[in-house]
Amino acid sequence: MSDDDLFPDDGGEGELAVVVEKPRAQQAIDGLTQEGVYDADRSVRAYGEAGVSIPVTAVPETVEFHEVVRQVGDARLRTLADHLRERGWSPEEIDRAPSSWAVIGSVVLVEIDDAPRPVEVGEALLDLHGEADTVLQRHGIAGEHREPDVSVLAGEGDTETIHTEHGTRYAMDLAEVMFSPGNKDERAGMAEAVTENETVLDMFAGIGYFTLPMARAGADVTAVERNPTAFQYLLENARLNDVTDRVQPYRADCREVVEGVNADRVVMGYYDAYEYLDSALEALEPGGTVHLHEATPTDLVFERPIDRLETAANERGRSVEVLDTRRVKSYSEGVDHVVVDARVD
């Protein structure tokens, strides 16, 4: 949809939209959704050289924007299948198209598998998500630091972006660091779990996945990350979210940092975190809470991570009270990403 289908709001025909700079699109959409005025039945459209118009049901009160315009023309093509059908795809081809993808800031992440004409899939995803300017194809994770293997499928090819989630802003390069949309509720939950001035050790901080929402909620976080690229984004994101006074960052192996740390809470957001339980318990104060993440075979959920935690605690003369267990998402076929929350005395 072109700018020709957008007109200044003069009270005439067309549906309301607000204009923001494209880099702020996802942040604005999050804010409009929270306010309850984002209209998901219509498309985000290009506006000028650097802006987008975001459909709304009413003029927002809490989200900044440049101007109000009217959108006219066809209603939104709601699905990827709609866009592929317009490109002449057959029903059989559409059945092989991706069924899921993630929009992270201005980037769409997608796994193509055996879909035909991948470039057309990328172009269709850009049409579907007007706030995005790049589509990346995911190939997997590789290397000591679990770095993403991606390639540009469509768009500008800019892999750096800022993603906003529950008010927390994450700057990242999706060609260099991982970001899992499936962990969104877990990140939000950590902000709700902490109390103001609580001391937290985040043993595998990454770009600040859990550190940032906890610090924004008032916790004092010792954040440890050994991947140099992720660590630089951790520093940038602490500044971006105005929590540098609440985040103590260390570029190190977390086992080298725990001495002298007295934490009310330890976050172990790594699939093989159980290997570091001795260090976590060394840092955790009696009566403190540990959040142990693990990739667990489905038939061992939640038995294996609880057993590992209890064994490590017993070896140190400590006891465990399981507070909560949950499946976060599927990790691979027959394997789940799970979390055990426990009090350790």
Tab-separated table of C-alpha atoms in Angstrom:
chain	number	residue	atom	x	y	z
A	1	MET	CA	0.000	0.000	0.000
A	2	SER	CA	1.483	3.349	-0.999
A	3	ASP	CA	1.444	6.810	0.509
A	4	ASP	CA	-1.247	7.682	-2.056
A	5	ASP	CA	-3.705	5.736	0.079
A	6	LEU	CA	-2.945	7.848	3.178
A	7	PHE	CA	-4.410	11.280	3.794
A	8	PRO	CA	-4.146	13.812	6.635
A	9	ASP	CA	-6.992	13.468	9.097
A	10	ASP	CA	-9.544	16.049	8.026
A	11	GLY	CA	-12.536	14.177	9.355
A	12	GLY	CA	-13.177	12.581	5.970
A	13	GLU	CA	-13.413	8.964	4.904
A	14	GLY	CA	-10.948	6.300	5.921
A	15	GLU	CA	-9.756	4.666	9.095
A	16	LEU	CA	-7.498	6.364	11.633
A	17	ALA	CA	-3.744	5.759	11.766
A	18	VAL	CA	-0.837	7.479	13.518
A	19	VAL	CA	2.537	8.213	11.931
A	20	VAL	CA	5.805	7.354	13.706
A	21	GLU	CA	9.417	6.873	12.597
A	22	LYS	CA	9.991	3.349	11.295
A	23	PRO	CA	12.659	2.471	13.915
A	24	ARG	CA	10.037	3.224	16.598
A	25	ALA	CA	7.303	1.135	14.952
A	26	GLN	CA	7.458	-1.933	17.194
A	27	GLN	CA	7.776	0.169	20.331
A	28	ALA	CA	4.756	2.218	19.246
A	29	ILE	CA	2.726	-0.905	18.413
A	30	ASP	CA	3.470	-2.300	21.873
A	31	GLY	CA	2.344	0.935	23.470
A	32	LEU	CA	-0.797	1.181	21.357
A	33	THR	CA	-1.649	-2.437	22.155
A	34	GLN	CA	-1.206	-1.758	25.863
A	35	GLU	CA	-3.455	1.291	25.572
A	36	GLY	CA	-6.037	-0.802	23.710
A	37	VAL	CA	-6.179	1.282	20.525
A	38	TYR	CA	-4.042	-0.748	18.072
A	39	ASP	CA	-6.172	-2.027	15.161
A	40	ALA	CA	-4.746	-5.426	14.215
A	41	ASP	CA	-7.282	-5.811	11.386
A	42	ARG	CA	-5.399	-3.341	9.209
A	43	SER	CA	-1.851	-3.102	7.906
A	44	VAL	CA	1.055	-1.000	9.057
A	45	ARG	CA	1.965	0.977	5.931
A	46	ALA	CA	4.928	2.962	4.679
A	47	TYR	CA	4.662	6.733	5.103
A	48	GLY	CA	7.210	8.948	3.394
A	49	GLU	CA	10.832	7.861	3.287
A	50	ALA	CA	11.327	7.091	6.968
A	51	GLY	CA	7.921	6.670	8.554
A	52	VAL	CA	5.071	4.221	8.937
A	53	SER	CA	1.383	4.688	9.619
A	54	ILE	CA	0.037	2.402	12.329
A	55	PRO	CA	-3.725	1.691	12.344
A	56	VAL	CA	-5.610	2.709	15.479
A	57	THR	CA	-9.207	2.677	16.643
A	58	ALA	CA	-8.848	6.027	18.430
A	59	VAL	CA	-6.249	8.761	18.819
A	60	PRO	CA	-3.792	7.476	21.464
A	61	GLU	CA	-3.199	9.336	24.705
A	62	THR	CA	0.010	7.697	25.924
A	63	VAL	CA	2.015	7.036	22.726
A	64	GLU	CA	3.923	9.798	20.943
A	65	PHE	CA	3.287	10.265	17.210
A	66	HIS	CA	3.878	12.853	14.477
A	67	GLU	CA	0.407	13.155	13.025
A	68	VAL	CA	-2.927	11.438	12.559
A	69	VAL	CA	-3.814	10.260	9.048
A	70	ARG	CA	-6.622	8.370	7.379
A	71	GLN	CA	-6.028	5.010	5.697
A	72	VAL	CA	-8.201	4.119	2.721
A	73	GLY	CA	-8.191	1.120	0.419
A	74	ASP	CA	-8.528	-2.595	0.957
A	75	ALA	CA	-8.603	-4.185	4.375
A	76	ARG	CA	-5.551	-6.010	5.554
A	77	LEU	CA	-4.540	-9.279	3.964
A	78	ARG	CA	-4.568	-11.157	7.246
A	79	THR	CA	-2.319	-14.130	6.600
A	80	LEU	CA	0.855	-15.143	4.819
A	81	ALA	CA	-1.302	-17.476	2.731
A	82	ASP	CA	-3.306	-14.477	1.491
A	83	HIS	CA	-0.148	-12.753	0.291
A	84	LEU	CA	1.240	-15.891	-1.325
A	85	ARG	CA	-2.082	-16.561	-3.032
A	86	GLU	CA	-1.886	-13.072	-4.557
A	87	ARG	CA	1.515	-14.077	-5.939
A	88	GLY	CA	0.007	-17.047	-7.714
A	89	TRP	CA	0.932	-19.804	-5.270
A	90	SER	CA	-1.104	-22.998	-5.518
A	91	PRO	CA	-2.822	-24.523	-2.457
A	92	GLU	CA	-0.202	-27.285	-2.450
A	93	GLU	CA	2.633	-24.733	-2.403
A	94	ILE	CA	0.943	-22.705	0.343
A	95	ASP	CA	0.714	-25.861	2.457
A	96	ARG	CA	4.522	-25.990	2.366
A	97	ALA	CA	4.944	-22.346	3.429
A	98	PRO	CA	6.119	-21.512	6.980
A	99	SER	CA	3.369	-21.638	9.583
A	100	SER	CA	5.178	-19.473	12.121
A	101	TRP	CA	7.800	-16.753	12.327
A	102	ALA	CA	8.843	-14.014	14.735
A	103	VAL	CA	8.912	-10.240	14.353
A	104	ILE	CA	11.734	-8.809	16.454
A	105	GLY	CA	11.891	-5.059	16.147
A	106	SER	CA	12.343	-4.366	12.434
A	107	VAL	CA	13.407	-7.929	11.573
A	108	VAL	CA	11.349	-11.009	10.733
A	109	LEU	CA	12.946	-14.357	11.638
A	110	VAL	CA	11.656	-17.404	9.763
A	111	GLU	CA	12.586	-21.029	9.088
A	112	ILE	CA	11.857	-21.960	5.480
A	113	ASP	CA	12.215	-25.763	5.594
A	114	ASP	CA	10.983	-27.095	2.232
A	115	ALA	CA	8.904	-24.085	1.164
A	116	PRO	CA	9.215	-23.250	-2.545
A	117	ARG	CA	10.511	-19.860	-3.724
A	118	PRO	CA	11.947	-18.648	-0.377
A	119	VAL	CA	12.541	-15.098	-1.632
A	120	GLU	CA	8.829	-14.711	-2.363
A	121	VAL	CA	8.089	-15.898	1.170
A	122	GLY	CA	10.391	-13.172	2.472
A	123	GLU	CA	8.788	-10.492	0.314
A	124	ALA	CA	5.319	-11.607	1.392
A	125	LEU	CA	6.332	-11.401	5.051
A	126	LEU	CA	7.499	-7.819	4.501
A	127	ASP	CA	4.118	-7.008	2.969
A	128	LEU	CA	2.405	-8.629	5.932
A	129	HIS	CA	4.505	-6.765	8.522
A	130	GLY	CA	4.947	-3.174	7.420
A	131	GLU	CA	6.965	-2.361	10.545
A	132	ALA	CA	9.762	-4.690	9.374
A	133	ASP	CA	12.456	-3.955	6.788
A	134	THR	CA	14.453	-7.221	6.781
A	135	VAL	CA	13.616	-10.928	6.701
A	136	LEU	CA	16.214	-13.379	8.002
A	137	GLN	CA	16.156	-17.103	7.359
A	138	ARG	CA	17.177	-19.136	10.401
A	139	HIS	CA	19.446	-22.122	9.839
A	140	GLY	CA	20.303	-23.071	13.424
A	141	ILE	CA	22.732	-22.322	16.241
A	142	ALA	CA	26.481	-22.905	16.090
A	143	GLY	CA	29.708	-22.249	17.967
A	144	GLU	CA	30.913	-22.091	21.552
A	145	HIS	CA	28.742	-19.059	22.268
A	146	ARG	CA	25.604	-20.489	20.567
A	147	GLU	CA	25.625	-17.902	17.808
A	148	PRO	CA	22.762	-17.814	15.286
A	149	ASP	CA	23.284	-18.978	11.711
A	150	VAL	CA	21.088	-16.745	9.529
A	151	SER	CA	20.946	-15.402	5.984
A	152	VAL	CA	19.128	-12.412	4.500
A	153	LEU	CA	16.028	-13.538	2.635
A	154	ALA	CA	14.437	-10.199	1.706
A	155	GLY	CA	14.536	-6.491	2.461
A	156	GLU	CA	17.338	-4.151	3.430
A	157	GLY	CA	19.495	-6.756	5.149
A	158	ASP	CA	19.986	-4.747	8.343
A	159	THR	CA	20.323	-7.314	11.132
A	160	GLU	CA	20.627	-4.754	13.944
A	161	THR	CA	17.403	-3.725	15.602
A	162	ILE	CA	15.766	-2.583	18.827
A	163	HIS	CA	12.941	-4.761	20.100
A	164	THR	CA	10.501	-3.546	22.759
A	165	GLU	CA	8.770	-6.001	25.075
A	166	HIS	CA	6.635	-5.052	28.078
A	167	GLY	CA	8.410	-1.686	28.100
A	168	THR	CA	11.920	-3.164	28.076
A	169	ARG	CA	14.084	-2.266	25.076
A	170	TYR	CA	16.557	-4.776	23.682
A	171	ALA	CA	19.182	-3.658	21.163
A	172	MET	CA	20.792	-6.571	19.335
A	173	ASP	CA	22.292	-7.867	16.107
A	174	LEU	CA	20.287	-10.944	15.165
A	175	ALA	CA	23.166	-12.225	13.044
A	176	GLU	CA	25.386	-12.259	16.159
A	177	VAL	CA	23.229	-13.032	19.214
A	178	MET	CA	20.200	-15.153	19.998
A	179	PHE	CA	16.803	-13.819	20.955
A	180	SER	CA	13.985	-16.273	21.630
A	181	PRO	CA	10.462	-14.837	21.227
A	182	GLY	CA	9.133	-17.974	22.929
A	183	ASN	CA	10.639	-16.788	26.231
A	184	LYS	CA	8.573	-13.581	26.295
A	185	ASP	CA	6.342	-14.590	29.218
A	186	GLU	CA	9.342	-15.853	31.160
A	187	ARG	CA	11.110	-12.495	30.786
A	188	ALA	CA	7.978	-10.648	31.912
A	189	GLY	CA	7.552	-13.046	34.822
A	190	MET	CA	11.007	-12.271	36.178
A	191	ALA	CA	10.063	-8.614	36.457
A	192	GLU	CA	7.069	-9.620	38.567
A	193	ALA	CA	9.070	-12.068	40.700
A	194	VAL	CA	11.628	-9.627	42.100
A	195	THR	CA	11.152	-7.060	44.827
A	196	GLU	CA	12.735	-3.611	45.004
A	197	ASN	CA	16.388	-3.630	46.129
A	198	GLU	CA	16.556	-7.423	45.975
A	199	THR	CA	20.006	-8.736	45.011
A	200	VAL	CA	20.060	-10.997	41.959
A	201	LEU	CA	22.774	-12.986	40.203
A	202	ASP	CA	22.045	-13.556	36.500
A	203	MET	CA	24.619	-16.207	35.615
A	204	PHE	CA	24.037	-16.231	31.845
A	205	ALA	CA	22.891	-12.690	31.150
A	206	GLY	CA	23.277	-12.539	27.368
A	207	ILE	CA	22.127	-9.140	26.102
A	208	GLY	CA	20.086	-8.689	29.279
A	209	TYR	CA	17.119	-10.974	28.606
A	210	PHE	CA	16.229	-11.310	32.304
A	211	THR	CA	18.606	-8.734	33.776
A	212	LEU	CA	16.848	-5.764	32.183
A	213	PRO	CA	13.237	-6.443	33.293
A	214	MET	CA	14.442	-7.316	36.800
A	215	ALA	CA	16.541	-4.142	37.051
A	216	ARG	CA	13.662	-2.057	35.709
A	217	ALA	CA	11.529	-3.560	38.482
A	218	GLY	CA	14.026	-2.305	41.095
A	219	ALA	CA	16.345	-5.264	41.673
A	220	ASP	CA	20.127	-4.915	41.904
A	221	VAL	CA	21.530	-7.395	39.370
A	222	THR	CA	24.999	-8.865	38.997
A	223	ALA	CA	24.931	-9.798	35.298
A	224	VAL	CA	27.570	-12.192	33.941
A	225	GLU	CA	28.144	-12.911	30.242
A	226	ARG	CA	31.247	-14.271	28.524
A	227	ASN	CA	30.238	-13.804	24.862
A	228	PRO	CA	31.955	-10.510	23.910
A	229	THR	CA	29.281	-9.430	21.432
A	230	ALA	CA	26.405	-10.190	23.780
A	231	PHE	CA	28.267	-8.426	26.594
A	232	GLN	CA	28.578	-5.220	24.551
A	233	TYR	CA	24.830	-5.273	23.933
A	234	LEU	CA	24.274	-5.920	27.654
A	235	LEU	CA	26.138	-2.686	28.407
A	236	GLU	CA	24.250	-0.806	25.678
A	237	ASN	CA	20.901	-2.120	26.856
A	238	ALA	CA	21.537	-1.140	30.460
A	239	ARG	CA	22.055	2.413	29.207
A	240	LEU	CA	19.092	2.188	26.837
A	241	ASN	CA	16.785	1.226	29.711
A	242	ASP	CA	18.356	3.662	32.195
A	243	VAL	CA	19.346	0.931	34.689
A	244	THR	CA	23.132	1.268	34.749
A	245	ASP	CA	22.938	2.031	38.470
A	246	ARG	CA	21.199	-1.291	39.093
A	247	VAL	CA	23.296	-3.571	36.857
A	248	GLN	CA	26.809	-4.763	37.698
A	249	PRO	CA	28.079	-6.324	34.451
A	250	TYR	CA	30.940	-8.822	34.250
A	251	ARG	CA	32.405	-10.276	31.089
A	252	ALA	CA	33.548	-13.586	32.531
A	253	ASP	CA	32.733	-17.201	33.190
A	254	CYS	CA	30.074	-17.000	35.894
A	255	ARG	CA	32.036	-19.467	38.072
A	256	GLU	CA	34.724	-16.804	38.392
A	257	VAL	CA	32.311	-14.195	39.758
A	258	VAL	CA	30.291	-15.992	42.434
A	259	GLU	CA	32.858	-15.619	45.219
A	260	GLY	CA	31.725	-12.750	47.384
A	261	VAL	CA	28.256	-12.552	45.794
A	262	ASN	CA	25.385	-12.846	48.281
A	263	ALA	CA	22.265	-13.160	46.179
A	264	ASP	CA	18.616	-13.342	47.202
A	265	ARG	CA	17.873	-14.840	43.792
A	266	VAL	CA	19.900	-16.670	41.138
A	267	VAL	CA	18.751	-16.920	37.527
A	268	MET	CA	20.198	-19.798	35.480
A	269	GLY	CA	18.827	-19.143	31.988
A	270	TYR	CA	20.920	-21.692	30.100
A	271	TYR	CA	19.898	-25.139	28.887
A	272	ASP	CA	22.904	-26.853	30.539
A	273	ALA	CA	22.756	-24.666	33.648
A	274	TYR	CA	22.742	-27.698	35.956
A	275	GLU	CA	26.491	-27.969	35.338
A	276	TYR	CA	26.858	-24.698	37.283
A	277	LEU	CA	24.620	-25.539	40.265
A	278	ASP	CA	27.534	-25.647	42.717
A	279	SER	CA	28.459	-22.085	41.834
A	280	ALA	CA	24.832	-20.947	41.944
A	281	LEU	CA	24.344	-22.384	45.428
A	282	GLU	CA	27.600	-20.827	46.602
A	283	ALA	CA	26.202	-17.407	45.713
A	284	LEU	CA	22.623	-17.996	46.917
A	285	GLU	CA	21.748	-16.876	50.439
A	286	PRO	CA	19.832	-19.332	52.676
A	287	GLY	CA	16.148	-18.946	51.922
A	288	GLY	CA	16.924	-17.555	48.476
A	289	THR	CA	15.294	-18.531	45.180
A	290	VAL	CA	16.888	-20.227	42.199
A	291	HIS	CA	15.390	-20.371	38.702
A	292	LEU	CA	16.870	-23.385	36.923
A	293	HIS	CA	16.332	-23.651	33.158
A	294	GLU	CA	16.919	-26.899	31.310
A	295	ALA	CA	16.278	-28.648	27.990
A	296	THR	CA	14.695	-31.853	29.286
A	297	PRO	CA	13.457	-34.976	27.458
A	298	THR	CA	9.673	-34.972	27.670
A	299	ASP	CA	9.544	-38.219	29.633
A	300	LEU	CA	11.849	-36.725	32.301
A	301	VAL	CA	9.914	-33.478	32.854
A	302	PHE	CA	10.164	-32.318	35.686
A	303	GLU	CA	11.872	-35.193	37.410
A	304	ARG	CA	15.376	-34.661	36.032
A	305	PRO	CA	15.932	-30.946	36.785
A	306	ILE	CA	14.432	-31.298	40.277
A	307	ASP	CA	16.629	-34.296	41.010
A	308	ARG	CA	19.718	-32.437	39.813
A	309	LEU	CA	18.895	-29.439	41.990
A	310	GLU	CA	18.172	-31.533	45.064
A	311	THR	CA	21.367	-33.550	44.607
A	312	ALA	CA	23.513	-30.410	44.351
A	313	ALA	CA	21.821	-28.901	47.418
A	314	ASN	CA	22.131	-32.082	49.499
A	315	GLU	CA	25.859	-32.234	48.751
A	316	ARG	CA	26.141	-28.799	50.370
A	317	GLY	CA	23.908	-29.688	53.341
A	318	ARG	CA	21.030	-27.609	52.039
A	319	SER	CA	17.361	-28.382	51.431
A	320	VAL	CA	15.093	-27.563	48.495
A	321	GLU	CA	11.447	-26.523	48.380
A	322	VAL	CA	10.064	-26.514	44.827
A	323	LEU	CA	7.907	-23.423	44.357
A	324	ASP	CA	6.857	-23.800	40.725
A	325	THR	CA	7.563	-25.783	37.563
A	326	ARG	CA	6.608	-24.894	34.002
A	327	ARG	CA	7.193	-25.698	30.371
A	328	VAL	CA	8.348	-22.608	28.482
A	329	LYS	CA	8.302	-24.038	24.955
A	330	SER	CA	9.334	-26.991	22.844
A	331	TYR	CA	13.106	-27.103	22.389
A	332	SER	CA	13.196	-29.870	19.794
A	333	GLU	CA	11.249	-33.015	19.045
A	334	GLY	CA	10.822	-34.877	22.325
A	335	VAL	CA	12.636	-32.202	24.343
A	336	ASP	CA	11.081	-29.301	26.303
A	337	HIS	CA	12.499	-26.068	27.666
A	338	VAL	CA	11.454	-26.145	31.320
A	339	VAL	CA	12.036	-24.026	34.414
A	340	VAL	CA	12.094	-25.037	38.070
A	341	ASP	CA	11.698	-22.293	40.678
A	342	ALA	CA	12.854	-23.364	44.130
A	343	ARG	CA	13.641	-22.006	47.570
A	344	VAL	CA	16.959	-23.277	48.907
A	345	ASP	CA	17.559	-23.184	52.681
